[in-house]
PDB file of C-alpha atoms in Angstrom:
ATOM      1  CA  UNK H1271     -24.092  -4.824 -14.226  1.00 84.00           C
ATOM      2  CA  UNK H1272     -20.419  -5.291 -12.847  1.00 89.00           C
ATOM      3  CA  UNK H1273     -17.910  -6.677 -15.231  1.00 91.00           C
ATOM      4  CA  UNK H1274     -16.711  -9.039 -12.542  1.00 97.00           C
ATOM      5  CA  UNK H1275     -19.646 -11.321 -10.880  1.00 97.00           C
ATOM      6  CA  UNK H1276     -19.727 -11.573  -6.652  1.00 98.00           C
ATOM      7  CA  UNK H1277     -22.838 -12.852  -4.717  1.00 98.00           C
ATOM      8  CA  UNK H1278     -24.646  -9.887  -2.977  1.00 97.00           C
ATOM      9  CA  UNK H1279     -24.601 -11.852  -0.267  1.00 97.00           C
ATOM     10  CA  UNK H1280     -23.291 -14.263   2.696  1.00 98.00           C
ATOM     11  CA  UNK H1281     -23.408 -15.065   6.317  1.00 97.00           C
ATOM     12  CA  UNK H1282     -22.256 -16.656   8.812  1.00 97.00           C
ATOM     13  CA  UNK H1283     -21.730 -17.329  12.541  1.00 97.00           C
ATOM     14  CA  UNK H1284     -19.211 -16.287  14.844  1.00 97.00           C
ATOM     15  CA  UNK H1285     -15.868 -18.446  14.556  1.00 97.00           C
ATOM     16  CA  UNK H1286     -17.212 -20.068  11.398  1.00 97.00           C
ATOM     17  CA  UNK H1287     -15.351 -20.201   7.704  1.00 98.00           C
ATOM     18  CA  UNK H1288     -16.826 -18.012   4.253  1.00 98.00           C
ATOM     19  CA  UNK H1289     -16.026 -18.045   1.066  1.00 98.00           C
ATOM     20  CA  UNK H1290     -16.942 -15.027  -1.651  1.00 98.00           C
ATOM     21  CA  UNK H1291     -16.695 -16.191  -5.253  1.00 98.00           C
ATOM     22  CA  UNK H1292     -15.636 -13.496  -7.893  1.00 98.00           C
ATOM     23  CA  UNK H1293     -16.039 -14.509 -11.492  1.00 98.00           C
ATOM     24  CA  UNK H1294     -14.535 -13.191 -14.603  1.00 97.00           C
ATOM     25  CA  UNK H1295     -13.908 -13.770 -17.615  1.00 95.00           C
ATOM     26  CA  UNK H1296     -11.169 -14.268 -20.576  1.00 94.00           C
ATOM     27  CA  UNK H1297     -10.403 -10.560 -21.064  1.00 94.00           C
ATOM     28  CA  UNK H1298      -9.744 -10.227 -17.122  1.00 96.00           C
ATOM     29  CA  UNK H1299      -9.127 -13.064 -14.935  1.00 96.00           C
ATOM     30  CA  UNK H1300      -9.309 -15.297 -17.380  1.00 95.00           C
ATOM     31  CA  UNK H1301      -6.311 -13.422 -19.114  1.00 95.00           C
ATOM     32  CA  UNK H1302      -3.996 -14.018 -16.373  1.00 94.00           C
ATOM     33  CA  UNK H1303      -4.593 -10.353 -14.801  1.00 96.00           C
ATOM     34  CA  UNK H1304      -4.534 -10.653 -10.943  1.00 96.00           C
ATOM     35  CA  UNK H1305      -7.176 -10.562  -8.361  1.00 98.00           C
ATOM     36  CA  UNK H1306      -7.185  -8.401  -5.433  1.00 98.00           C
ATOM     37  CA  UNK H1307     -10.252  -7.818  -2.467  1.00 98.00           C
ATOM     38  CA  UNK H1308     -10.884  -4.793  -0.559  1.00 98.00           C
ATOM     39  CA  UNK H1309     -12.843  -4.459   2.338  1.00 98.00           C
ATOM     40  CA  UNK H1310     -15.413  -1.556   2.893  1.00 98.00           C
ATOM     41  CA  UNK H1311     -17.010  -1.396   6.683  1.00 97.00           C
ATOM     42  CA  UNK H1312     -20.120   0.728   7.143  1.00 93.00           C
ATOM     43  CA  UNK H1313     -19.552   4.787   6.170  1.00 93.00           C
ATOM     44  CA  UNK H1314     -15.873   4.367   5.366  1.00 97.00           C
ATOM     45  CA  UNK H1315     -13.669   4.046   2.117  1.00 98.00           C
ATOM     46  CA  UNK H1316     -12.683   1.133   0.929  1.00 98.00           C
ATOM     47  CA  UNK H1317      -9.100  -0.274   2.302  1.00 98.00           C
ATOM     48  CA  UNK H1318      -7.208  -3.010   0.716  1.00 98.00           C
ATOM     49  CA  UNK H1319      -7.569  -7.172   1.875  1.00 98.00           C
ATOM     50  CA  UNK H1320      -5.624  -9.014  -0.262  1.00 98.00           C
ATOM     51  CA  UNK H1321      -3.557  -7.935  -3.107  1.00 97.00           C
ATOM     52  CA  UNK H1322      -2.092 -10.850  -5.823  1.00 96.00           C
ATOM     53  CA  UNK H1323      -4.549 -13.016  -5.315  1.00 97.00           C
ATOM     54  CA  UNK H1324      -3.564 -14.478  -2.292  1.00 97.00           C
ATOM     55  CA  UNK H1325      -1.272 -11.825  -0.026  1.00 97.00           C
ATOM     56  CA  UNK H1326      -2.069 -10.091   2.368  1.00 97.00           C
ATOM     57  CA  UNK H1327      -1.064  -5.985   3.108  1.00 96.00           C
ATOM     58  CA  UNK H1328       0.388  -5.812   6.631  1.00 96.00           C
ATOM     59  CA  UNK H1329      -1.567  -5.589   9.476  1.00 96.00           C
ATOM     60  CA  UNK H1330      -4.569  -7.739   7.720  1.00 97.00           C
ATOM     61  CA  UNK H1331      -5.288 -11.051   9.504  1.00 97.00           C
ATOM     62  CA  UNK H1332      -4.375 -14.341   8.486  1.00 96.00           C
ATOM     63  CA  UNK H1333      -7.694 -15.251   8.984  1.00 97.00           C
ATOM     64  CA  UNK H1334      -8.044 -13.867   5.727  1.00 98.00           C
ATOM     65  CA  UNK H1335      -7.005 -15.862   2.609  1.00 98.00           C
ATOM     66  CA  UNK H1336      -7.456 -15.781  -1.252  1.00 98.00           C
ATOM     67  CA  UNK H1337      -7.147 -17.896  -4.514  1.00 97.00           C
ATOM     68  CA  UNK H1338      -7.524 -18.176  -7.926  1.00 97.00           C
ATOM     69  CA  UNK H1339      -8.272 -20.481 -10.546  1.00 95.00           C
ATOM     70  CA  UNK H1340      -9.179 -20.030 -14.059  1.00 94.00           C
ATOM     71  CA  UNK H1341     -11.445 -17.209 -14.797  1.00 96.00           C
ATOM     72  CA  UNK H1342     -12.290 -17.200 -10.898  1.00 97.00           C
ATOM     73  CA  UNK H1343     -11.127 -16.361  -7.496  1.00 98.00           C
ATOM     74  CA  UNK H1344     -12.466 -16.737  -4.058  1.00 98.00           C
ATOM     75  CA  UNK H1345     -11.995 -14.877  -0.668  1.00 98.00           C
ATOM     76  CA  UNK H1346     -11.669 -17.040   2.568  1.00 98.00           C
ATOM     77  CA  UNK H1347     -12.631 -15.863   6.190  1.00 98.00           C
ATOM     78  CA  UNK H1348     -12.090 -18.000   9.134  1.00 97.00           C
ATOM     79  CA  UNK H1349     -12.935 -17.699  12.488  1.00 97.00           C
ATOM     80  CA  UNK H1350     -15.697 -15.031  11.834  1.00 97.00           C
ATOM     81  CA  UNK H1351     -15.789 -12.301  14.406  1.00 97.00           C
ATOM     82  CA  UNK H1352     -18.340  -9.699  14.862  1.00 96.00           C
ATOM     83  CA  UNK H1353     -15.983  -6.881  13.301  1.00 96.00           C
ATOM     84  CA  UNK H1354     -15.655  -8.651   9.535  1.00 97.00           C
ATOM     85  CA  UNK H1355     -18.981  -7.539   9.018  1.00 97.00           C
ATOM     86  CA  UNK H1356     -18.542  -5.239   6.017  1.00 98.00           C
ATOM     87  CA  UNK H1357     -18.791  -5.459   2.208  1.00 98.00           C
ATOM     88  CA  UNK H1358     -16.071  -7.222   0.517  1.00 98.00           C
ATOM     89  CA  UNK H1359     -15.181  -6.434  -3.506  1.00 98.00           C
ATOM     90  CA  UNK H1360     -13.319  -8.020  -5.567  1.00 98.00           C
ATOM     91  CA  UNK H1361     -11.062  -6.057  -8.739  1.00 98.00           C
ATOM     92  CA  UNK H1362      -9.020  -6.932 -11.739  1.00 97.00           C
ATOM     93  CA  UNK H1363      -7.469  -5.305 -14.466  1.00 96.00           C
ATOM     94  CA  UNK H1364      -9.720  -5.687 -18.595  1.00 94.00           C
ATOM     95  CA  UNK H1365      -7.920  -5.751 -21.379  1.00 93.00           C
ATOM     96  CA  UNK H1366     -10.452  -4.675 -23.312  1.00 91.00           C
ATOM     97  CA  UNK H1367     -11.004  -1.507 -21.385  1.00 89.00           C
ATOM     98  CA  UNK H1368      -7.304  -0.538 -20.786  1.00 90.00           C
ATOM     99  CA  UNK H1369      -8.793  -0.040 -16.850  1.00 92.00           C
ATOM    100  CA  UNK H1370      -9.908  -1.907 -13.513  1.00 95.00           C
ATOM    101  CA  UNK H1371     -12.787  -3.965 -13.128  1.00 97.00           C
ATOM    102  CA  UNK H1372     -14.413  -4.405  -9.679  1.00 98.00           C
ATOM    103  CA  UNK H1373     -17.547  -7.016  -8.794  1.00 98.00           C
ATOM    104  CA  UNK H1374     -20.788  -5.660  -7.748  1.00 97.00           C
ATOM    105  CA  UNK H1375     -19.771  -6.548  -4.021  1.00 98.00           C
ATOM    106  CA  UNK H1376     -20.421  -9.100  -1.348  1.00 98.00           C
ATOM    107  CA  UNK H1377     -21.961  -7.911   1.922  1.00 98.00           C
ATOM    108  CA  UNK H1378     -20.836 -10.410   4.572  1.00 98.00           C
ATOM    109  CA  UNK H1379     -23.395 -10.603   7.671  1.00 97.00           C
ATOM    110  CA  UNK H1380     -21.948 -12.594  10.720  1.00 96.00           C
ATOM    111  CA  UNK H1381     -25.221 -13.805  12.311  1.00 93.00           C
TER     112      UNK H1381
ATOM    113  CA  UNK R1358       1.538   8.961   7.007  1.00 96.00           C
ATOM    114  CA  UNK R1359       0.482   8.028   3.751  1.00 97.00           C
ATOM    115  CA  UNK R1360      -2.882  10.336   2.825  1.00 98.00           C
ATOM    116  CA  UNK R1361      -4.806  11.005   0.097  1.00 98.00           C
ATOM    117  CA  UNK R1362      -7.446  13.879   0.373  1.00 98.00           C
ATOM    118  CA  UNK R1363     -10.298  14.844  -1.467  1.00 98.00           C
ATOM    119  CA  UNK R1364     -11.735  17.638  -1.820  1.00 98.00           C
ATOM    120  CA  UNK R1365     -14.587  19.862  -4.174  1.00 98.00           C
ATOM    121  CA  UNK R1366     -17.248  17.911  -3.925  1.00 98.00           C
ATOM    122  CA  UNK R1367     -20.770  19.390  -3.603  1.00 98.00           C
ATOM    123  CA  UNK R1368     -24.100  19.639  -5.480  1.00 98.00           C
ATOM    124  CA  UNK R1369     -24.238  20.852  -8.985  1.00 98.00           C
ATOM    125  CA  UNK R1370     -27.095  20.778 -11.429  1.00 98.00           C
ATOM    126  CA  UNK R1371     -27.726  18.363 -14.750  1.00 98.00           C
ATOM    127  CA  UNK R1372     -25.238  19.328 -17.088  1.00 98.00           C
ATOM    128  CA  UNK R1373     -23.081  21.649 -14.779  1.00 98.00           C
ATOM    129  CA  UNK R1374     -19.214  21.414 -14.118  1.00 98.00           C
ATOM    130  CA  UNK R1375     -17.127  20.287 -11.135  1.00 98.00           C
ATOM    131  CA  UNK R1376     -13.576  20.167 -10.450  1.00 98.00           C
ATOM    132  CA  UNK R1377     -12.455  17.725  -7.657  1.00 98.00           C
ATOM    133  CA  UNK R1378      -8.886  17.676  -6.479  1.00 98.00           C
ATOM    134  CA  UNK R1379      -6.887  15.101  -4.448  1.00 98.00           C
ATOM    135  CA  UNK R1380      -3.852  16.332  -1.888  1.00 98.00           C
ATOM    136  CA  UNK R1381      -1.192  13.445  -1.003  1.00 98.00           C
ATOM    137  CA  UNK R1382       1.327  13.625   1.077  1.00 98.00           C
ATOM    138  CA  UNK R1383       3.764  10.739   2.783  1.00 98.00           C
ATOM    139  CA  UNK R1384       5.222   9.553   0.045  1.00 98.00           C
ATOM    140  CA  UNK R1385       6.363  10.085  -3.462  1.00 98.00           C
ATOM    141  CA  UNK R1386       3.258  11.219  -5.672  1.00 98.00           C
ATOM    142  CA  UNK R1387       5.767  11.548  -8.463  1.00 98.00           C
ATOM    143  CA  UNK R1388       6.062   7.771  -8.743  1.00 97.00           C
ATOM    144  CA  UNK R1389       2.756   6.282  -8.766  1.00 97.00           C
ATOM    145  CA  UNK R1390      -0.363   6.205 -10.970  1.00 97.00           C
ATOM    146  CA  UNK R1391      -3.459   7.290  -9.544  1.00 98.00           C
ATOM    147  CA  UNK R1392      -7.051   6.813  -9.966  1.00 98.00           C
ATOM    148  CA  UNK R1393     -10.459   8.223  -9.162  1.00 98.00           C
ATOM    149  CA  UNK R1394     -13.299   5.433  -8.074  1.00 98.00           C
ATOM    150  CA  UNK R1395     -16.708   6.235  -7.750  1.00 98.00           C
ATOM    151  CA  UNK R1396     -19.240   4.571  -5.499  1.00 98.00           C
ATOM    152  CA  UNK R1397     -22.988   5.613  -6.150  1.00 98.00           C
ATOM    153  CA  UNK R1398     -25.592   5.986  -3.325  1.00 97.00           C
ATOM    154  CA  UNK R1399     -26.237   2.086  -2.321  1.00 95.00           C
ATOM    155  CA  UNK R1400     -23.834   0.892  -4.964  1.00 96.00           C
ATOM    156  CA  UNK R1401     -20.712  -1.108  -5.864  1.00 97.00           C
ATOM    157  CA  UNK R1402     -17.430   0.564  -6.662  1.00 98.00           C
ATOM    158  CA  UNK R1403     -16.683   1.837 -10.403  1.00 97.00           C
ATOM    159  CA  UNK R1404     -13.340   2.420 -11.284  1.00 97.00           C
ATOM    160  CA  UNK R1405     -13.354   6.161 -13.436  1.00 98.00           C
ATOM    161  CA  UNK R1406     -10.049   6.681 -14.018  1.00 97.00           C
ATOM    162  CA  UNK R1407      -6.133   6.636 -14.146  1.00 96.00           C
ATOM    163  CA  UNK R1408      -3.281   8.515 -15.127  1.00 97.00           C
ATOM    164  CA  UNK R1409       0.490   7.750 -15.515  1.00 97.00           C
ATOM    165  CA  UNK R1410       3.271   9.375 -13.199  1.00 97.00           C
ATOM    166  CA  UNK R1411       4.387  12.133 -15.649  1.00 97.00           C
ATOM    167  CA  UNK R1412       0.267  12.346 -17.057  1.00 97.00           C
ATOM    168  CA  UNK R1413       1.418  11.015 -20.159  1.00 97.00           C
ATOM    169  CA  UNK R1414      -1.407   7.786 -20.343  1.00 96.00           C
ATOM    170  CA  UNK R1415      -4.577   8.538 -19.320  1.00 97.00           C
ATOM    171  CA  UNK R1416      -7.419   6.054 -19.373  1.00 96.00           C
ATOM    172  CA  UNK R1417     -11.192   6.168 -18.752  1.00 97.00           C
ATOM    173  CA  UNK R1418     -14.635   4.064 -17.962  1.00 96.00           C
ATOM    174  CA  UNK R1419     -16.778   4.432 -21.287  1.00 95.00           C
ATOM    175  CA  UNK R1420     -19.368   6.112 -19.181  1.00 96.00           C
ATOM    176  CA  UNK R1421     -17.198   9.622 -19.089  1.00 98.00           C
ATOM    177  CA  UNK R1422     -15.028   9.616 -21.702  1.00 98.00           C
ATOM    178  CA  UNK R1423     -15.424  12.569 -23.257  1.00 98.00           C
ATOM    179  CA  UNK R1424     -16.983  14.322 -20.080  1.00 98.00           C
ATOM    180  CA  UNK R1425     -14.387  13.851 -17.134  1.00 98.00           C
ATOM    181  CA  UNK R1426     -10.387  14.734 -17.805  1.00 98.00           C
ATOM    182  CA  UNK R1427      -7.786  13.368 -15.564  1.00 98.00           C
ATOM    183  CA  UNK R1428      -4.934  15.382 -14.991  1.00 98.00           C
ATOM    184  CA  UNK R1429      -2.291  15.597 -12.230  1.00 98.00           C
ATOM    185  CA  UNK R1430       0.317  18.012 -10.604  1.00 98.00           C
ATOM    186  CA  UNK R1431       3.757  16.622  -9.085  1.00 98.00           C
ATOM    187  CA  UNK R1432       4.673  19.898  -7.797  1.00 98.00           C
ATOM    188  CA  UNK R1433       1.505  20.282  -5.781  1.00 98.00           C
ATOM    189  CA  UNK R1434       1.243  16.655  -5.183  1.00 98.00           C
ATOM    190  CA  UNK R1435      -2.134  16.884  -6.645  1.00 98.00           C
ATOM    191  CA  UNK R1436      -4.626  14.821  -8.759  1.00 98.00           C
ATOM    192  CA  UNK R1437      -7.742  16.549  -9.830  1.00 98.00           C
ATOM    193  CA  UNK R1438     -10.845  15.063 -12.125  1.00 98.00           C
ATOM    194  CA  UNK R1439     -12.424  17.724 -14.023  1.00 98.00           C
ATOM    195  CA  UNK R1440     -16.326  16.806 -14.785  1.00 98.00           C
ATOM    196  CA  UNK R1441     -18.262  18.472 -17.408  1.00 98.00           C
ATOM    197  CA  UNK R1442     -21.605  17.751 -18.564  1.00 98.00           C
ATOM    198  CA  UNK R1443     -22.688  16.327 -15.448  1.00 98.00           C
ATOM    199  CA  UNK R1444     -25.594  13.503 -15.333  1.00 98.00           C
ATOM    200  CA  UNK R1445     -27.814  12.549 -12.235  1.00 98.00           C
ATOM    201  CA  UNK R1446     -26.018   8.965 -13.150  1.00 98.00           C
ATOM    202  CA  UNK R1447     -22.608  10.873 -11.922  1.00 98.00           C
ATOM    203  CA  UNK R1448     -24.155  11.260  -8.529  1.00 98.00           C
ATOM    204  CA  UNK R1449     -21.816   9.346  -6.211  1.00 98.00           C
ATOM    205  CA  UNK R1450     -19.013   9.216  -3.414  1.00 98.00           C
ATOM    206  CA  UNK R1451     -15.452   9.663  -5.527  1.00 98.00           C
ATOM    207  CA  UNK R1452     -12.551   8.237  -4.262  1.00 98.00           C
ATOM    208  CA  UNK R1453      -8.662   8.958  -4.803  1.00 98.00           C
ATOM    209  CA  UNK R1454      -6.592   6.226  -5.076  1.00 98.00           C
ATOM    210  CA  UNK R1455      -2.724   5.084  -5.511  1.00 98.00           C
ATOM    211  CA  UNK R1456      -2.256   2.729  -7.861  1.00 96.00           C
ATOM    212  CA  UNK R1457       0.057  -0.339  -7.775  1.00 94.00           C
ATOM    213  CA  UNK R1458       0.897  -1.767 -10.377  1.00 88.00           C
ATOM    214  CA  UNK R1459       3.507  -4.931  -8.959  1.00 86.00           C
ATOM    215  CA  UNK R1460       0.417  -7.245  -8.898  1.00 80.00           C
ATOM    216  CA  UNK R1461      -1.780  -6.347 -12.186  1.00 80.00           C
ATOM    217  CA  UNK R1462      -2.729  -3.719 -11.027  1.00 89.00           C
ATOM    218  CA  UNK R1463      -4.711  -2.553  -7.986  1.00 96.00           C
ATOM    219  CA  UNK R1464      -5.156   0.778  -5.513  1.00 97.00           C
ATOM    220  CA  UNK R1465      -3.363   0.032  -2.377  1.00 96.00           C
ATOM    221  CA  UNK R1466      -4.336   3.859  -0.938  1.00 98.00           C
ATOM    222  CA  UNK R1467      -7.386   5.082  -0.833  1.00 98.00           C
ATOM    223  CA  UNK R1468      -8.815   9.020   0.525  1.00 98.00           C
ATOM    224  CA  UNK R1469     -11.530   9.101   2.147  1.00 98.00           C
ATOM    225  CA  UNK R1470     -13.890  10.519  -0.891  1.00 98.00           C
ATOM    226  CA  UNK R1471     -16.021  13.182  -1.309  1.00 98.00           C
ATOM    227  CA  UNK R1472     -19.425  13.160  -2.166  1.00 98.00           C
ATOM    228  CA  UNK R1473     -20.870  14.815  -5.659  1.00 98.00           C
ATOM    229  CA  UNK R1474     -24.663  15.162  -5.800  1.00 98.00           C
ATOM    230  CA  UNK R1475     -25.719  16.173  -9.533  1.00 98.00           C
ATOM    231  CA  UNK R1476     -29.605  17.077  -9.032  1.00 97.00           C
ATOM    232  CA  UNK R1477     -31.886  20.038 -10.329  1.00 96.00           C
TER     233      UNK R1477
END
């Protein structure tokens, strides 16, 4: 059970727009602590998609996008292309356990 | 190049030790926190640990506290994660990772992991 709450799942076609939810709650997101979303393809490590909520490291697409509101945040893709497929997690910092938090993950298929 | 490498991985039996170690090089390991992140077989990520630049905070997952030590070298630019009392629940890919801690904090470096396999 991950502290921070992602569907396992979402698809889409190529060129089309996603959205991953990540939900959290007051001792997390909720407390202000920022959002960030890493992307994991196939057999590799996990590399870093958006950091602050909503910027982006360099070299990561703007086709790429994320927000916050609340005790939530959400990850955008646009224009889906056949590469994005991958599993997508989201990560915050708990108060309450002095650590990071990460969601259970999203795996993205582009149909 | 910024790099993080792990290494000491392997198989080790219910309630055995292992040491893993992390090498970075490219920039200034002094500086940063790091952290180890575990990913079990099939799994989500778990954050495991961190550690301050001159190892003077140290913070763990409830899961291994008590079992796993952090611990760090400048001079070597090393990180290391010393697991005792291992569990087939430890079984998993664990990751080194930079810490940044401008946004709230996140890993914005990541090795490439090595895998621990805790089985009789």
């Amino acid at each position: 059970q991950s502290v921070l709450t992602q569907p396992p799942s979402v698809s889409g076609a190529p060129g089309q727009r996603v959205t991953i939810s990540c939900t959290g709650s007051s001792s997390n997101i909720g407390a202000g602590y920022d959002v960030h979303w890493y992307q994991q393809l196939p057999g590799t490590a996990p590399k870093l998609l958006i950091y602050g909520n909503s910027n982006r490291p360099s070299g990561v697409p703007d086709r790429f996008s994320g927000s916050k509101s609340g005790t939530s945040a959400s990850l955008a893709i646009s224009g889906l292309q056949a590469e994005d497929e991958a599993d997508y997690y989201c990560q915050s910092y708990d108060s309450s356990l002095s650590g990071g938090v990460f969601g259970g993950g999203t795996k993205l298929t582009v149909l | 190049e910024v790099q993080l490498v792990e290494s000491g991985g392997g198989l080790v039996q219910p309630g055995g030790s292992l040491r893993l170690s992390c090498a970075a090089s490219g920039f200034t390991f002094s500086s940063y926190w790091m952290s180890w992140v575990r990913q079990a077989p099939g799994k989500g990520l778990e954050w495991v640990a961190n550690i301050k630049q001159d190892g003077s905070e140290k913070y763990y997952v409830d899961s291994v506290k008590g079992r796993f030590t952090i611990s760090r070298d400048n001079a070597k630019n090393s990180l290391y994660l010393q697991m005792n009392s291992l569990r087939a629940e430890d079984t998993a890919v664990y990751y080194c990772a930079r810490d940044n801690w401008d946004y709230y904090y996140y890993m914005d470096v990541w090795g490439k992991g090595t895998t621990v396999t805790v089985s009789s």
